XYZ file of C-alpha atoms in Angstrom:
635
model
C 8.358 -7.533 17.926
C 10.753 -9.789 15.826
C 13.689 -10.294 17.314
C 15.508 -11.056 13.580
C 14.424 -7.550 13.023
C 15.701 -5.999 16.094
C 19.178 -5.335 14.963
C 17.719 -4.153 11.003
C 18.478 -0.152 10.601
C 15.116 2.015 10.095
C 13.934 2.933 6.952
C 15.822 6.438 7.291
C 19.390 4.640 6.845
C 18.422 3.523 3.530
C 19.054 7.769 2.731
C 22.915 7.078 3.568
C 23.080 4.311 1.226
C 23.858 4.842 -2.581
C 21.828 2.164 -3.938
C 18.535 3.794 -2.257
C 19.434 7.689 -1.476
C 20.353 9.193 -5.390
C 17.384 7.172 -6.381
C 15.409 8.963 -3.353
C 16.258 12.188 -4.908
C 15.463 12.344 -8.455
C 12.116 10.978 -6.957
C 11.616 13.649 -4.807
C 12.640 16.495 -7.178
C 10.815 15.021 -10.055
C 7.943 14.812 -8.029
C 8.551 18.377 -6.183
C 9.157 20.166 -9.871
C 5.612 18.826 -11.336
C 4.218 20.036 -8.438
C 5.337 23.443 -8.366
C 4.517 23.755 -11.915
C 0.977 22.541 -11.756
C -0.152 24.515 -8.866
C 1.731 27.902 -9.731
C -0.165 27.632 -12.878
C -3.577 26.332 -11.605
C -2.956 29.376 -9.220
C -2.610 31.888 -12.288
C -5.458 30.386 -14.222
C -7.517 30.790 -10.905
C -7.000 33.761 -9.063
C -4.291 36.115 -11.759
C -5.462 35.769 -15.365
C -8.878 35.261 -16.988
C -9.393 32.128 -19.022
C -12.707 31.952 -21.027
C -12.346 28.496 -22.184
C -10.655 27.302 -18.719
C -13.259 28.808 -15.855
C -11.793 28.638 -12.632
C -13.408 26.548 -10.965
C -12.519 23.625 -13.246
C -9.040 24.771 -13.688
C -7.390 22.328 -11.436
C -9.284 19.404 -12.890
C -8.414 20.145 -16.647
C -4.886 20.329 -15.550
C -4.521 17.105 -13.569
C -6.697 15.321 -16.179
C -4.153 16.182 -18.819
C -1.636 15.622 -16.457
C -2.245 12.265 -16.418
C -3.565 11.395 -20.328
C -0.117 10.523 -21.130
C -0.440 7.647 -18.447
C -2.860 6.396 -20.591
C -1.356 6.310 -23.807
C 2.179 5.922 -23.133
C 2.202 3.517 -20.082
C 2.097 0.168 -21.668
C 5.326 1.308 -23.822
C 7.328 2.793 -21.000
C 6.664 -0.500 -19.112
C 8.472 -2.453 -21.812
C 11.616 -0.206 -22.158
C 11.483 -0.322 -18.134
C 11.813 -4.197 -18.537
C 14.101 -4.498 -21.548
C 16.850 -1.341 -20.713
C 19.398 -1.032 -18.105
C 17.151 1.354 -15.293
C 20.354 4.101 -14.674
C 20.486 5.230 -18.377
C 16.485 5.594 -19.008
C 16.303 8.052 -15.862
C 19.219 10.114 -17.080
C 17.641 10.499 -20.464
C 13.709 10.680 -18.676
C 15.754 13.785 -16.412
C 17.019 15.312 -19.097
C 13.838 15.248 -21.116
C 12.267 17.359 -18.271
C 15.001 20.075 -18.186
C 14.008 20.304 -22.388
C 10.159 20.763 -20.703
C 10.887 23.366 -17.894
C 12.715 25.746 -20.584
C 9.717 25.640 -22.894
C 7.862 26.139 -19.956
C 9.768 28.991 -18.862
C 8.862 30.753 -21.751
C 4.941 30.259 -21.007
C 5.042 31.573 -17.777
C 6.748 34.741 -19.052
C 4.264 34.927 -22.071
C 1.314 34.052 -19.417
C 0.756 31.815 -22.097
C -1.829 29.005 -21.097
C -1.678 27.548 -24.423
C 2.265 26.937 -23.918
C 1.910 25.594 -20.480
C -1.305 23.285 -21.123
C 1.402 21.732 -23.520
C 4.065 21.827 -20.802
C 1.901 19.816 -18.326
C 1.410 16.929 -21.104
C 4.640 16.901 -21.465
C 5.521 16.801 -17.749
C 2.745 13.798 -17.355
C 5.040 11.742 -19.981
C 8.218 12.340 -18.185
C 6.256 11.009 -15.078
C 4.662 8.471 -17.335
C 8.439 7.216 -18.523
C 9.491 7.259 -15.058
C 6.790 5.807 -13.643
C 7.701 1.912 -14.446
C 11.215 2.455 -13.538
C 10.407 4.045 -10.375
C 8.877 1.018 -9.245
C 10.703 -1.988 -10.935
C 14.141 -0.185 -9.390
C 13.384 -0.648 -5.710
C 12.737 -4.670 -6.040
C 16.314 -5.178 -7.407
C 18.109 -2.770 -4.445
C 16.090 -4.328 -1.299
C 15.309 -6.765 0.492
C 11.926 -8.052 1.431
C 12.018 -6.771 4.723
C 13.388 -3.101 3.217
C 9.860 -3.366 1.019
C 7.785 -1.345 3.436
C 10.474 1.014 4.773
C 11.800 1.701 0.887
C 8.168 2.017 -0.481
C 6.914 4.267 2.592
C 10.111 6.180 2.572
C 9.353 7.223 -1.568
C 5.544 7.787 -0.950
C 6.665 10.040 2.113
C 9.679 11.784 0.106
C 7.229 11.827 -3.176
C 4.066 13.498 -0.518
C 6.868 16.078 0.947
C 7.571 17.392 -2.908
C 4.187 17.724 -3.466
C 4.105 19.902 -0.515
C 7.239 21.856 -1.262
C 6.402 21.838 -4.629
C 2.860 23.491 -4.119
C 3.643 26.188 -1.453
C 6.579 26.567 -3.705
C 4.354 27.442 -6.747
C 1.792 29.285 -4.863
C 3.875 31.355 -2.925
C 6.127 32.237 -5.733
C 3.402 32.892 -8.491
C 1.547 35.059 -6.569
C 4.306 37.418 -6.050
C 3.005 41.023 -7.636
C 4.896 41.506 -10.861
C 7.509 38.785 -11.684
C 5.642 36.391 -9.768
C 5.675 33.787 -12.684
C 9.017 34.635 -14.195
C 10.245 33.204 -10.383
C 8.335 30.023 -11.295
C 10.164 29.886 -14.424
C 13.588 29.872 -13.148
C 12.773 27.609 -10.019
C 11.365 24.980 -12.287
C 14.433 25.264 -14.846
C 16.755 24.636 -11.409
C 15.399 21.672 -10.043
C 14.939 19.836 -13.327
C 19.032 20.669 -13.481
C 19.309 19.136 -9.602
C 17.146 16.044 -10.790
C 19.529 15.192 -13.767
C 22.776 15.827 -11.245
C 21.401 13.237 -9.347
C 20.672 11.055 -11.715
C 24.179 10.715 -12.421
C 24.691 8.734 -8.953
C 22.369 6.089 -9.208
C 23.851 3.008 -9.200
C 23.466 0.275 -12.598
C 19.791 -1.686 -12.778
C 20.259 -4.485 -15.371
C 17.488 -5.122 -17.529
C 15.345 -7.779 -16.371
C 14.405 -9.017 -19.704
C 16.561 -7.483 -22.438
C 15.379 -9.657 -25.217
C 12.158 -8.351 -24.874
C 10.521 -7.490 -28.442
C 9.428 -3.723 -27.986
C 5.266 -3.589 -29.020
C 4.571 0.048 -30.006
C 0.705 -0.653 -30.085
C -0.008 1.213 -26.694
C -3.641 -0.188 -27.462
C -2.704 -3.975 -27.574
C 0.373 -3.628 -25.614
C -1.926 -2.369 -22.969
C -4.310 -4.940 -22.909
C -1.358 -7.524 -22.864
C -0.057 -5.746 -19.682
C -3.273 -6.152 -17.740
C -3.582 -9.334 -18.734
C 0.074 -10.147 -17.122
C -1.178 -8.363 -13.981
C -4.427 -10.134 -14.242
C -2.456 -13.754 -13.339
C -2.080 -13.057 -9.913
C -5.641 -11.838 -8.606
C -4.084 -10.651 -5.533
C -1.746 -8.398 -7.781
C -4.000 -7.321 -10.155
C -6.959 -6.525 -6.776
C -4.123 -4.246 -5.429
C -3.599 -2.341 -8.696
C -7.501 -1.463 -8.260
C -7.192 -0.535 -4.920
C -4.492 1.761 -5.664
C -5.792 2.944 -8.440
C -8.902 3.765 -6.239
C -6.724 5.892 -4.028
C -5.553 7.953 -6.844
C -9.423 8.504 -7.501
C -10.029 9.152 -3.839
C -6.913 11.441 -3.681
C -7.611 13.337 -6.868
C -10.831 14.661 -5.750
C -9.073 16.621 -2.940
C -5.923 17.830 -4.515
C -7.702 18.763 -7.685
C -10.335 20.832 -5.462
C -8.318 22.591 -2.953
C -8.142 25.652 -4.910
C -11.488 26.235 -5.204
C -12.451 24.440 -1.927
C -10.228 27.100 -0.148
C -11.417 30.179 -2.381
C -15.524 29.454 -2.530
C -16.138 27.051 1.098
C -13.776 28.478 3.389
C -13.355 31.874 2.279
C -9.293 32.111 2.347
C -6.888 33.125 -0.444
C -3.762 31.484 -2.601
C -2.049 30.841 0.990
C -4.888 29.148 2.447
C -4.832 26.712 -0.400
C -1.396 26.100 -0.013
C -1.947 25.439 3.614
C -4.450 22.494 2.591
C -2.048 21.166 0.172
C 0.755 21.264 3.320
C -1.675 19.263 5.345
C -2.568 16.985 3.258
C 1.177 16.243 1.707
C 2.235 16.139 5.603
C -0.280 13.624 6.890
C 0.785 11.348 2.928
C 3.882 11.263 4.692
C 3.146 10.849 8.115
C 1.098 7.878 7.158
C 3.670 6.445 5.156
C 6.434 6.388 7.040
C 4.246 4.875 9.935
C 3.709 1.629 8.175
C 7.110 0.435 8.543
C 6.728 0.548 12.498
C 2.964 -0.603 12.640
C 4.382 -3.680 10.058
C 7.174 -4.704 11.962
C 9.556 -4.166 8.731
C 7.345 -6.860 6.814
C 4.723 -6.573 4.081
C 1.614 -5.977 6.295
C -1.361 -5.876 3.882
C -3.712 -6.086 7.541
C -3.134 -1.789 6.940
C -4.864 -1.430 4.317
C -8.492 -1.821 5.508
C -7.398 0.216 8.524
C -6.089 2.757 6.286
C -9.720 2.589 4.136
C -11.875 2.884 7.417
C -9.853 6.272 8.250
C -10.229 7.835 5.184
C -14.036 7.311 4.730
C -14.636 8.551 8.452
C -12.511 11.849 8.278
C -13.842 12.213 4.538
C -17.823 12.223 6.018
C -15.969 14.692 8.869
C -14.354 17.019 6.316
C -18.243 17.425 5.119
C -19.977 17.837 8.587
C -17.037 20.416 9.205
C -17.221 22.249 5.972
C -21.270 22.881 5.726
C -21.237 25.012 8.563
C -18.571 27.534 8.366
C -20.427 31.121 8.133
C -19.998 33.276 5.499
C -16.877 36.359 5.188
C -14.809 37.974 3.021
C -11.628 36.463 1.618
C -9.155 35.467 4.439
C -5.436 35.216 4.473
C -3.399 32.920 6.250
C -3.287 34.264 9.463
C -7.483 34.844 9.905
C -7.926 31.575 8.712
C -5.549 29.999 10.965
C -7.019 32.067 14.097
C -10.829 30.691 13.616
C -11.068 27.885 15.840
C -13.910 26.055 13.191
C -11.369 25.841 10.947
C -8.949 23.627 13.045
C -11.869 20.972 12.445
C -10.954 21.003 8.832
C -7.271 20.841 9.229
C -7.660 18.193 11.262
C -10.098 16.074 9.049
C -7.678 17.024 6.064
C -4.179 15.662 8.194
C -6.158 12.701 9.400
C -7.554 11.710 5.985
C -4.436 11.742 4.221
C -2.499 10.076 6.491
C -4.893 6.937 6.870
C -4.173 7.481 2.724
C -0.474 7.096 3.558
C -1.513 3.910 5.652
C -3.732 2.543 2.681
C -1.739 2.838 -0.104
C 1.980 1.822 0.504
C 1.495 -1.538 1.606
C 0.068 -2.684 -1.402
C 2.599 -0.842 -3.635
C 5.326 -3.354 -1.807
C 2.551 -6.552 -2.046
C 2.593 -5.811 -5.976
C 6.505 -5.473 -6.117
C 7.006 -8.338 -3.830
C 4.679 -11.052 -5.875
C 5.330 -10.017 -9.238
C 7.466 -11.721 -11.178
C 11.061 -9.841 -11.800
C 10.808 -10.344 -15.156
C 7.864 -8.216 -16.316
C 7.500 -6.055 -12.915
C 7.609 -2.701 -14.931
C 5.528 -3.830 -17.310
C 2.871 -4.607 -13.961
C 3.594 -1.272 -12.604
C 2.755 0.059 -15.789
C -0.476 -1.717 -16.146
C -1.109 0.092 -12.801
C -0.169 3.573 -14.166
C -2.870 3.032 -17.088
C -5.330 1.716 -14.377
C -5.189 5.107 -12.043
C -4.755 7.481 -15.292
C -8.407 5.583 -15.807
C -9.145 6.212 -12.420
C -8.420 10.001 -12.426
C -9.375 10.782 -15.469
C -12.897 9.283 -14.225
C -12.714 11.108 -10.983
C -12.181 14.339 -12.614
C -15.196 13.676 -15.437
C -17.694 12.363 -12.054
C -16.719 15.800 -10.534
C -17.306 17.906 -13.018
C -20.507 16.230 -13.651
C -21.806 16.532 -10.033
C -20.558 20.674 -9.545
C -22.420 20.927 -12.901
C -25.496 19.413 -11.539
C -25.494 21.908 -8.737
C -23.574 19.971 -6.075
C -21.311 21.963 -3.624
C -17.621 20.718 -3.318
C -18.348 20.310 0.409
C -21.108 17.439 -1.089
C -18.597 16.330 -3.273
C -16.468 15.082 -0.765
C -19.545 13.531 0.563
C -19.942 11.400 -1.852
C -16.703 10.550 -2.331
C -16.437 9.457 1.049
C -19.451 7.258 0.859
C -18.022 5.359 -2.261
C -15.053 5.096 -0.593
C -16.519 2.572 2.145
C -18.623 0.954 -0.523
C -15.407 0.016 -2.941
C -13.303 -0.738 0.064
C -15.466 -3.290 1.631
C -16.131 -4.145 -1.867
C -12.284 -4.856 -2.657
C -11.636 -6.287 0.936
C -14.838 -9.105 0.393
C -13.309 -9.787 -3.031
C -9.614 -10.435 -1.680
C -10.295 -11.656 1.621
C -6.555 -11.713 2.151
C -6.730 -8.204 3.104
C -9.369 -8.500 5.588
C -8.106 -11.376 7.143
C -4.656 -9.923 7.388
C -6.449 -6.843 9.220
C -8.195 -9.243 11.662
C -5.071 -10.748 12.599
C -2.975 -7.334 12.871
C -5.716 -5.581 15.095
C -6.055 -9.293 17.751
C -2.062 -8.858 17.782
C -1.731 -5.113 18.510
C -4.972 -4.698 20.184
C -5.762 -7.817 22.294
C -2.380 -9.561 22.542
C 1.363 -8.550 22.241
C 2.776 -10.836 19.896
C 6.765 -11.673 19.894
C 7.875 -13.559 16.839
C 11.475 -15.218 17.935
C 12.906 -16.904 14.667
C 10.566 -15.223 12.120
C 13.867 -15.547 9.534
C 13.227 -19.355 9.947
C 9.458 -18.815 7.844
C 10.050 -19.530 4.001
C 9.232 -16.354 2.008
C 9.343 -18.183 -1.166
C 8.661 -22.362 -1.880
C 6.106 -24.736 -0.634
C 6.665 -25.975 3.345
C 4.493 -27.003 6.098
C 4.331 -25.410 9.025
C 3.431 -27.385 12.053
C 2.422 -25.845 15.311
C 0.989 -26.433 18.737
C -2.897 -26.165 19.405
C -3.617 -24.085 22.225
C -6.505 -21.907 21.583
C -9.467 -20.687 19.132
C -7.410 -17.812 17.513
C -4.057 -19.798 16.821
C -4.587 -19.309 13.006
C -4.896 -15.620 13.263
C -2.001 -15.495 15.207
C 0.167 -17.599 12.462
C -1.393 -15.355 9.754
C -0.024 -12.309 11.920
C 3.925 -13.849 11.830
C 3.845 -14.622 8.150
C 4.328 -12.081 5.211
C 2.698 -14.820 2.448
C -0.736 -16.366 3.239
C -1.369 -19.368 4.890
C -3.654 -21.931 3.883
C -4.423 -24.182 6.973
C -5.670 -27.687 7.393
C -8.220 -27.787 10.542
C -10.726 -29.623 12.473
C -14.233 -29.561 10.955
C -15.609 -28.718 14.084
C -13.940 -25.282 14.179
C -16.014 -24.261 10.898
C -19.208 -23.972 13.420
C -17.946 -21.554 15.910
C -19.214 -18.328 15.069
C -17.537 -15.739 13.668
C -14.414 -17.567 13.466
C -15.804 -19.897 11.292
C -16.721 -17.423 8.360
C -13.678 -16.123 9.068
C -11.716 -19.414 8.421
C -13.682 -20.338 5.461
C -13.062 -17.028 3.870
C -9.586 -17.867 4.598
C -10.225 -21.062 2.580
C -9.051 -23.330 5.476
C -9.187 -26.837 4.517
C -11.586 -28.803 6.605
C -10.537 -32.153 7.987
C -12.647 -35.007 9.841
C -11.872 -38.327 11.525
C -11.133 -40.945 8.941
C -13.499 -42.861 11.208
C -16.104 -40.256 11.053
C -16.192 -38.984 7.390
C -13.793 -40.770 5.138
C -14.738 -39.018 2.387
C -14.173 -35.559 4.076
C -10.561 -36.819 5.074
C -9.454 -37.945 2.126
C -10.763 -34.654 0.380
C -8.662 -32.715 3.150
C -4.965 -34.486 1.649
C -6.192 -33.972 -1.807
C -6.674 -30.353 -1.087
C -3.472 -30.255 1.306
C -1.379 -31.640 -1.216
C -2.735 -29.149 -4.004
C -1.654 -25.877 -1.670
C 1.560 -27.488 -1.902
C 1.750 -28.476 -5.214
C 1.172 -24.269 -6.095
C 4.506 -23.473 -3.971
C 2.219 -22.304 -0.740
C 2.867 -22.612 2.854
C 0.266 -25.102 4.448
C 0.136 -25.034 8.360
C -1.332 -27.824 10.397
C -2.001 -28.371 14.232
C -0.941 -32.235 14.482
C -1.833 -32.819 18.395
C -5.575 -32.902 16.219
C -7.509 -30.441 18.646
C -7.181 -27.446 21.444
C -5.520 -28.719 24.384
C -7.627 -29.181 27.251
C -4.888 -28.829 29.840
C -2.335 -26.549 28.540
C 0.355 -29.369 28.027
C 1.226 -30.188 24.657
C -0.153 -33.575 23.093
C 1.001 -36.158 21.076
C 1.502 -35.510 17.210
C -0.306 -37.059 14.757
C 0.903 -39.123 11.782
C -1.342 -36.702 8.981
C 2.138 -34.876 8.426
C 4.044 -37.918 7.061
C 0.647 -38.700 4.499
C 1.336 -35.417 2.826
C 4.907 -35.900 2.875
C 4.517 -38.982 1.169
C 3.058 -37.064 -1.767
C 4.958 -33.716 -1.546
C 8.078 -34.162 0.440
C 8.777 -30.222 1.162
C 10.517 -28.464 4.331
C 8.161 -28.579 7.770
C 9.367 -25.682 10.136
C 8.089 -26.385 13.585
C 6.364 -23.901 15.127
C 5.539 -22.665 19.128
C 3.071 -20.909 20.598
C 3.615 -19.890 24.554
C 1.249 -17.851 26.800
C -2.308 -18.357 24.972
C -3.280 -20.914 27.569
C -5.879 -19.160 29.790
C -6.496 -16.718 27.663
C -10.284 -15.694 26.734
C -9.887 -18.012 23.424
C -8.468 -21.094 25.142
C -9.936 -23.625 27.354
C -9.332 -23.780 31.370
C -9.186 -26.701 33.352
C -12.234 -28.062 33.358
C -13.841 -25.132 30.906
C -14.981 -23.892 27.742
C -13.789 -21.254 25.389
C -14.555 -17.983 25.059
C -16.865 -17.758 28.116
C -15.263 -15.198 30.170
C -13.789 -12.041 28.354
C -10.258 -10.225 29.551
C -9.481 -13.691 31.803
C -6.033 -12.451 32.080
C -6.217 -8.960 31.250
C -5.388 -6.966 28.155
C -2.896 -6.965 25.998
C -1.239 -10.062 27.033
C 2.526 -10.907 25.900
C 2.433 -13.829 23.213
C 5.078 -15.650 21.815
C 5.129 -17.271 18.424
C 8.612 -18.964 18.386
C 9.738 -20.683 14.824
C 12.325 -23.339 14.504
C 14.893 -24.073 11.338
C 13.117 -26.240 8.765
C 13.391 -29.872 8.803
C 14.492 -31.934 5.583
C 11.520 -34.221 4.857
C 13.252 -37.462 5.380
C 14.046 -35.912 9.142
C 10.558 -35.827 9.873
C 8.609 -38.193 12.506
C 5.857 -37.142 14.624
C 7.560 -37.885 17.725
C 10.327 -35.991 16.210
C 8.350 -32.726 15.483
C 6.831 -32.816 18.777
C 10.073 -32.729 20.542
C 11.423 -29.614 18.376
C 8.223 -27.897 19.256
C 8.426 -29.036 22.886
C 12.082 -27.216 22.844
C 10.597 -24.069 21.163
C 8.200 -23.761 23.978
C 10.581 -23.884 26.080
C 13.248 -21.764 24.420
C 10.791 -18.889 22.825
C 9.199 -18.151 26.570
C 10.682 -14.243 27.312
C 12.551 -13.676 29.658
């Protein structure tokens, strides 16, 4: 664990704290009043009145498709007034817009009027379109990096718990005999009034770019957004891969409905058990990434949040086919039949690996986009998953037309879902990596990071560091929250595994000036242009993997990219690899004799202030990380 982190509160006292916890709550009671709307009238148009042009079975997918239209059409606007107006005063108005909604709404639900309420639910997609942008452009300017995580997981878990509030809300209320949906009515008019009381609390947001020229051409205005996101590659990758998980999770919550009438045989409470399972594992998984993180940006969760949900998505499948036929259940039955604890399971499991997938790259987007047209990024991500869903709800309707069962629905889902994700993962190898190095800190070693304050999180440096085994690079990866491009012995590039590893990584490739001068040269050319793009560079100067355990002497390659780019160097220790199954022994290879000292071994990755250029020597650096070895040993 981090010892600068040690003394950080959790992400729960960020609710005590007024520039996180009013925010928190308009959130959370937006969220919770769409919710409770959609499902108490996807409930109606299910089991309570008869819809010609609306069958049941597609009711829940017509209503979160036009749900989300307005995210199409109205995202690349909302972005801009995001960026160009002061954040407080556009959620007031955006709260008081939905309390205009609800009444209009009220009125449909006493008419039974689906015509009314269809309208209602556009409208209720552009207050979430307008608030979309802010939503996510507001939590940059009110925390700190290390808050990221803990902020983001804390929304996704409070924005998950509406959902499920919000649905057995709705579900439970309109399916009270008689004045059922006049109950819905009034509930939704009172927590679009709560929402706008809290709205009053949140604390001012300046505009981030208030001369911004407003472009009402949602067509060309959206194009120009993507094209903003589209600079960073790592940015623009994550708003796919979120976007995916709004496909992923909009096959589910669109389908519980029916899933829980037609495949397991239960009634309105039985759906709104799913919808409590899957909201509570959201959160679950959410709130869990600040811990498995450390309080940093950990991107290493996502492919660990991708392999869950494709395995308990194949599950939910194997679990589902076999259920035998009976009449319609209620809560209790369902509960007591031990087959269907299988399916609960699969359902909690699934969406919390969901939770684990999707908040970390919500806080990579926030963290590397630029302030100045962050909304305007977020909203290029709204427009991407309105694509998304709207696609997921046309492919599902297309394959339960063609005669496939929801049960092999989910099937397929799940199948895609491994074959994007390994897809995305190949294409950003950032994430992968990242994942390699979180799983050989958490699951082989137990990594202590003493100084991790001391690691720039914005600038070009060089971080220099002792050589004392195989997996040193993964372990530096592990410590960081930006990527690290490292310069490293040519030699490395042939061990297996590692070595596709490294040069997916892009590691630079050095030889002997005596042995390739070409290849060395090309090395500081390359060096110099990581630094040259504001990135950390890391080198191991003793120029190989000890042989003894004792630190060598430094090489002078450090002071010829200094020459050139004269940035900070932050010295760097690593204690208690030596011995290990990736280091040498006296005498020994590598990697010859697995669990040499055991499992889980404590490591220490110790990181000293950064050195002024014009400070630097080898001899110098070698004696700071001779101290750190010394000094970042536990106790």
């Amino acid at each position: 664990m981090s010892e600068a982190s040690a003394d950080r509160p959790d992400q729960f006292a960020l609710l005590r704290q007024r520039r996180f916890a009013p925010f928190f709550w308009v959130q959370f009671l937006g969220a919770g009043n769409d919710n409770l709307f959609k499902f108490a009238f996807t409930v109606m148009v299910t089991y309570q009145i008869q819809v010609s042009w609306l069958p049941a079975t597609l009711a829940g997918l017509a209503i979160g498709a036009l749900f989300i239209l307005p995210y199409l059409l109205f995202s690349a606007t909302s972005g801009q007034l995001a960026d160009k107006y002061e954040k407080r005063t556009l959620i007031r108005f955006v709260k008081s817009f939905e309390i205009a909604i609800m009444l209009l709404a009220g009125w449909g639900f006493i008419h039974r009027d689906p015509v009314v309420l269809l309208t209602c639910v556009f409208g209720m997609g552009l207050h979430s379109t307008l608030f979309g942008p802010v939503k996510f452009a507001y939590l940059p300017q009110h925390l700190r990096e290390s808050e990221l995580t803990g902020g983001n997981g804390m929304v996704e878990m409070g924005t998950f718990v509406a959902i499920l509030l919000g649905q057995v809300a709705g579900g439970l209320l309109v399916s009270i005999p008689g004045p059922g949906p006049e109950y819905v009515a009034l509930t939704c008019l009172a927590v679009a009034l709560l929402g706008r009381l809290a709205a009053q609390a949140v604390p001012l947001s300046p505009a981030t770019d208030p001369a911004l020229r407003i472009n009402w051409n949602p067509v060309t205005e959206t194009w120009r957004n993507l094209v903003l996101a589209h600079q960073s590659l790592a940015v623009f990758r994550s708003l796919l891969g979120i976007s995916w998980m709004w496909f992923f999770g909009a096959v589910f919550l669109s389908m519980f409905p029916a899933y829980a009438r037609d495949v397991l045989h239960g009634n309105e409470r039985v759906a709104s058990l799913l919808l409590v399972l899957f909201s509570v594992g959201i959160g679950i998984g959410s709130l869990l990434c600040e811990v498995l993180s450390r309080r940093h940006v950990e991107i290493g969760l996502v492919p660990l949040g991708a392999i869950g949900m494709s395995v308990f998505a194949f599950d939910l499948y194997f679990a589902s086919r076999g259920l035998p036929p009976s009449g319609e259940m209620g809560l209790a039955a369902f509960v007591a039949g031990a087959p269907h604890w299988r399916v609960m399971a699969d359902l909690t499991l699934l969406s919390l690996f969901t939770g684990i997938y999707s908040v970390p790259m919500y806080a990579l987007i926030q963290l590397r986009s630029q302030p100045s047209h962050r909304a305007r990024i977020m909203a290029a991500n709204n427009i991407l998953n309105a694509l998304f869903m709207i696609v997921s709800a046309i492919g599902v309707g297309a394959l339960l037309s063609h005669g496939l069962t929801i049960p092999e629905v989910f099937l397929c889902v799940a199948a895609l879902n491994a074959v994007v994700a390994g897809y995305i993962f190949l294409i950003v190898p950032e994430y992968l990596l990242r994942f390699i190095a979180f799983m050989l800190t958490r699951c082989v070693y137990r990594l202590r990071v003493v100084g991790d304050e001391h690691i720039p999180g914005a600038g070009a440096a060089i971080l220099v560091c002792n050589h004392v085994s195989y997996v040193d690079a993964v372990v530096l990866m592990a410590a960081s929250p930006r990527p690290i491009r490292f310069l490293m012995d040519h030699r490395i590039f042939a061990t297996p595994v590692l070595g596709w590893m490294f040069r997916l990584g892009k590691a630079i490739p050095i030889a002997p000036r005596g042995e390739d001068p070409a290849a060395y040269e090309r090395a500081f050319e390359a060096a110099g242009a990581v630094l040259a793009e504001g990135e950390l560079l890391a080198l191991f100067p003793e120029g190989g993997i000890t042989r003894d355990g004792h630190l060598g002497e430094f090489k002078g390659g450090v002071m010829k990219i200094l020459q050139r780019h004269p940035v900070p160097v932050v010295p760097l220790a690593l204690s208690h690899l030596w011995g290990s199954y990736f280091s040498r022994i006296e005498g020994g290879a590598a990697m010859v004799r697995p669990f040499r000292r055991g499992w889980l071994n404590r490591v220490t990755l110790a990181a000293g202030a950064p050195l002024a250029a014009e400070r630097v020597t080898p001899e110098g650096l070698r004696e700071h990380v001779a101290a750190l070895i010394e000094g970042g040993s536990p106790a």
